[in-house]
Short mmCIF file of C-alpha atoms in Angstrom, two decimals:
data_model
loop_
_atom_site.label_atom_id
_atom_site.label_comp_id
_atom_site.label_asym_id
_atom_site.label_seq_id
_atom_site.Cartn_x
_atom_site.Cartn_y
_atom_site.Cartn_z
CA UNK A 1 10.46 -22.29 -51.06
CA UNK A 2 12.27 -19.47 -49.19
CA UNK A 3 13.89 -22.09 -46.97
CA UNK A 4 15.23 -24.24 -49.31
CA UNK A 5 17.26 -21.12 -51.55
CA UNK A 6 19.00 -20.04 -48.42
CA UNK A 7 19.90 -23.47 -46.89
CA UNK A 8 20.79 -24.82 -50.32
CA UNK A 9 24.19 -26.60 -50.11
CA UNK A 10 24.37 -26.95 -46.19
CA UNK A 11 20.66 -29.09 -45.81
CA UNK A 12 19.94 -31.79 -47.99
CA UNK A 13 16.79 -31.61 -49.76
CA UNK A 14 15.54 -34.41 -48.30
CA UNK A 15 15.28 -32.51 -45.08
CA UNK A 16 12.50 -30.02 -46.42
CA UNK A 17 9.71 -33.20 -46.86
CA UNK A 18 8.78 -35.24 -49.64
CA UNK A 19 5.77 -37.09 -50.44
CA UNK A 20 7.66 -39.70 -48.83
CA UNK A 21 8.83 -38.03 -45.60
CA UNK A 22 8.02 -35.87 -43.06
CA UNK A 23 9.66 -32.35 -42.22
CA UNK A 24 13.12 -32.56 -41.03
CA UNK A 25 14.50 -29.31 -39.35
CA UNK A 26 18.56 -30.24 -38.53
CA UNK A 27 19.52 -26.96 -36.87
CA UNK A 28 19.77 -25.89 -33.42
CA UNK A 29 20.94 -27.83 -30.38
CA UNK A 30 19.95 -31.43 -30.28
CA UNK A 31 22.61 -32.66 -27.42
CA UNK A 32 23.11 -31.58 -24.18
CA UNK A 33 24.79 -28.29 -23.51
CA UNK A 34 27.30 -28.08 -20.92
CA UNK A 35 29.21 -24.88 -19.00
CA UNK A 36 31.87 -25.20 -17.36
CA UNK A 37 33.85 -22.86 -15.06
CA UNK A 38 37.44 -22.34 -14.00
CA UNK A 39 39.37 -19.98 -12.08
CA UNK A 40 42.27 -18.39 -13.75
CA UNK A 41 43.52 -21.60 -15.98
CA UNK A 42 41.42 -24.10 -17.95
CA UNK A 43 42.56 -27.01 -19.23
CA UNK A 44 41.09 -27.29 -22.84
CA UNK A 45 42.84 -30.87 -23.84
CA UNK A 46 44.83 -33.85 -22.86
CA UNK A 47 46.55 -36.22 -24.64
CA UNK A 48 48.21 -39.64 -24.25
CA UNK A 49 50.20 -41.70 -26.30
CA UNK A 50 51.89 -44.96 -25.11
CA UNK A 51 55.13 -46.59 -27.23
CA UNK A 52 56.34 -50.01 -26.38
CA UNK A 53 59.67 -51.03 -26.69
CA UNK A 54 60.97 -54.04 -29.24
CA UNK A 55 60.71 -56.23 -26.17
CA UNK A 56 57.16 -55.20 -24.74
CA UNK A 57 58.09 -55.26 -21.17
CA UNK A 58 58.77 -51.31 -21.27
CA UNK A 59 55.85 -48.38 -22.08
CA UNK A 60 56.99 -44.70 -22.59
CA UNK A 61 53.96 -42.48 -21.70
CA UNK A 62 53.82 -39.47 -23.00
CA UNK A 63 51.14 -36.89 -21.95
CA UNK A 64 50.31 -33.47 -23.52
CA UNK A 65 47.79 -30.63 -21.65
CA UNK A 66 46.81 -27.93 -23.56
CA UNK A 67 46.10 -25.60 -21.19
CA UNK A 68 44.34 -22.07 -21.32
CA UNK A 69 45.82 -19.43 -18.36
CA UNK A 70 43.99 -15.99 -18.19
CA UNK A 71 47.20 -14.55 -16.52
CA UNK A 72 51.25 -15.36 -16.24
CA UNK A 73 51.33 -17.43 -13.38
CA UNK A 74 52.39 -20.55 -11.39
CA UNK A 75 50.37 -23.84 -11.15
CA UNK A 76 50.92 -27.65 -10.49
CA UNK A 77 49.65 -30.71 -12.21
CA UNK A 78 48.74 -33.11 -9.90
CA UNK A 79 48.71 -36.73 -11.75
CA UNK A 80 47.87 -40.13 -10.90
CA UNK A 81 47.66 -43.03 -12.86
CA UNK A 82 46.13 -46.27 -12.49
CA UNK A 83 45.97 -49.58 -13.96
CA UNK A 84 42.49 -51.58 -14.67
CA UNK A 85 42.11 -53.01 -11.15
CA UNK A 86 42.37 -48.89 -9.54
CA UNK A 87 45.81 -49.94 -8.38
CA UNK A 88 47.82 -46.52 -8.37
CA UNK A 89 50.79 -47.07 -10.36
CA UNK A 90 52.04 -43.79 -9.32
CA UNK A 91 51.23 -39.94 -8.30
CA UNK A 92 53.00 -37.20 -9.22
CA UNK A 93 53.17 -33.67 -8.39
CA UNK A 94 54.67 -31.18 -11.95
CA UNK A 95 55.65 -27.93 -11.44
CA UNK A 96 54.15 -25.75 -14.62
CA UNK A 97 55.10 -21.69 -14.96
CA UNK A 98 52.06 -20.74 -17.27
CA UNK A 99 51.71 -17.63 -19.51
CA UNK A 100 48.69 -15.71 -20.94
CA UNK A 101 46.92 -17.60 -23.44
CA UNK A 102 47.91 -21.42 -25.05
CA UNK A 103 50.36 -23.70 -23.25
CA UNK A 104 51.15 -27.13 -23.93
CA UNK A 105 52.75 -29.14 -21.04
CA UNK A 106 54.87 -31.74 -21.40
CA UNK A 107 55.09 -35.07 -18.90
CA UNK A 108 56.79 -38.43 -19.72
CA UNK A 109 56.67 -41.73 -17.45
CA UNK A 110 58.53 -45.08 -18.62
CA UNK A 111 56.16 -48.06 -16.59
CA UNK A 112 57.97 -51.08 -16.23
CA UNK A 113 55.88 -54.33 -17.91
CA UNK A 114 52.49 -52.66 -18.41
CA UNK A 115 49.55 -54.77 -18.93
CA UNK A 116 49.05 -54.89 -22.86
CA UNK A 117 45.62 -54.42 -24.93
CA UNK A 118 44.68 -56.76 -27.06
CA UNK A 119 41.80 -56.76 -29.87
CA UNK A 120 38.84 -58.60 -28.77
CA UNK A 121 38.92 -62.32 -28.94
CA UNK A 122 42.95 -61.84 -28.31
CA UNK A 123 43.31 -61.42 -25.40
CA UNK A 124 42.43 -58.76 -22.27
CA UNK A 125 41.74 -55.09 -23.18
CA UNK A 126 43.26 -53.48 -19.51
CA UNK A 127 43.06 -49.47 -19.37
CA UNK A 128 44.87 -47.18 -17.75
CA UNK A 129 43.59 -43.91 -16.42
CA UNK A 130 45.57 -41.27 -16.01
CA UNK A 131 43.54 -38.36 -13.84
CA UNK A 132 44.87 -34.96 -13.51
CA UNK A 133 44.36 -31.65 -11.80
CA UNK A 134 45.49 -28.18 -11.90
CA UNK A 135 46.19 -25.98 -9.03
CA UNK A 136 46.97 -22.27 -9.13
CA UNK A 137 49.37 -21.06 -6.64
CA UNK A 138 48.99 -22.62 -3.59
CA UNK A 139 45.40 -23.02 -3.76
CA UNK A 140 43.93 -26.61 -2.26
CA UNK A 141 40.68 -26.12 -4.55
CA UNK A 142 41.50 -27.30 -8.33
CA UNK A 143 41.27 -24.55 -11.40
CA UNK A 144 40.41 -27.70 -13.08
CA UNK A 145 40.82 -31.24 -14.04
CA UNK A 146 41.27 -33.94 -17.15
CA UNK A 147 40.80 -37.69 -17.13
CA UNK A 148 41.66 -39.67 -20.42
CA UNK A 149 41.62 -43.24 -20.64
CA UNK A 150 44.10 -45.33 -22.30
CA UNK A 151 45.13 -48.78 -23.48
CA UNK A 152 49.01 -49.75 -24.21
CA UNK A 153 49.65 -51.63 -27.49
CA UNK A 154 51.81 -51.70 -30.82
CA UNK A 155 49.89 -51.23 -33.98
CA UNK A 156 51.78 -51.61 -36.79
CA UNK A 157 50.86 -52.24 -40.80
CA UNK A 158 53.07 -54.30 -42.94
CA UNK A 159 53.18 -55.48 -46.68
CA UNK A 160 53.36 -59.50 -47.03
CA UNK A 161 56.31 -60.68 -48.94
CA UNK A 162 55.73 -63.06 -51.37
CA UNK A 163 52.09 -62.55 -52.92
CA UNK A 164 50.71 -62.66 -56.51
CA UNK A 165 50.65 -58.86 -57.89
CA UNK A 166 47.21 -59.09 -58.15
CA UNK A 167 46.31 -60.21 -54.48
CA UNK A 168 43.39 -58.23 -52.99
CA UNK A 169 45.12 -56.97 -49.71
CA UNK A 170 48.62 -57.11 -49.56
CA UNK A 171 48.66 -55.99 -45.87
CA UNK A 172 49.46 -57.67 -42.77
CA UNK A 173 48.19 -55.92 -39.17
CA UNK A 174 50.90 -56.80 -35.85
CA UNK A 175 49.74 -56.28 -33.11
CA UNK A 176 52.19 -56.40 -29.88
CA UNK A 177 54.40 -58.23 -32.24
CA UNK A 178 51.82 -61.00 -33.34
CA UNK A 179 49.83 -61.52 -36.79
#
């Protein structure tokens, strides 16, 4: 079979029917397809990452847009973020000088005793949403936007002092400073 030489090592061969099993053709599109436009800046990723301090009553937020410009030129981020209930923790307006082609922007935000996620059956699993938009120039009409959703915790694996050699898993998971 003609089909089978060329896809040989990309299909397996269970996809080309057995006795067993019907014709299974994996190429091509199978999810939805979606265009987007933008004017002269896209932004192509964004990025969170929350740290807690030894305490837990302090988060450091740290966001990161990866953002695409067609042309050198001057744009604003305009972010908001918001707890679980849609309370607006705060807004902010960041001045970004983009240049042709791939820029990362940088923002950081310390928030004062966030609400903490906790695994299920712990405890409450609050998110945070942090929603931004880009505008070029002066324009009132977004170039485009980015929302990423986001919990604050402190994951961290530890070895257990004190176990037989042989014990099966020797790790201990913390989470916001509890076993």
């Amino acid at each position: 079979n003609k089909t089978r030489q060329v896809l040989r090592g990309l299909k397996s061969i269970t996809n080309f029917s057995y006795d067993w099993g019907t014709n299974i053709w994996t190429l091509g599109l199978w999810k939805d397809v979606i265009l987007q436009a933008s004017e002269d800046a896209m932004i192509n990723d964004l990025y969170v990452k929350a740290e807690l301090n030894d305490a837990y009553d302090k988060a450091f937020i740290r966001a990161v847009w990866e953002i695409n410009s067609l042309t050198n030129v001057n744009a604003k981020l305009d972010i908001t973020l918001t707890n679980n209930n849609n309370n607006n923790i705060l807004h902010f307006t960041h001045a970004v000088s983009l240049k042709a082609g791939d820029n990362k922007v940088v923002w950081e935000k310390t928030i004062d005793d966030p609400e903490l996620w906790w695994p299920a059956g712990h405890g409450k699993q609050p998110l945070y949403i942090l929603d931004s938009k880009l505008y070029i120039k002066n324009s009132s009409i977004p170039s485009d936007g980015s929302l990423v959703r986001f919990g604050i915790c402190d994951l961290k694996w530890g070895q257990l002092d004190g176990i037989p050699e042989n014990f099966i898993n020797p790790l201990k998971l913390t989470v916001n400073g509890r076993r």
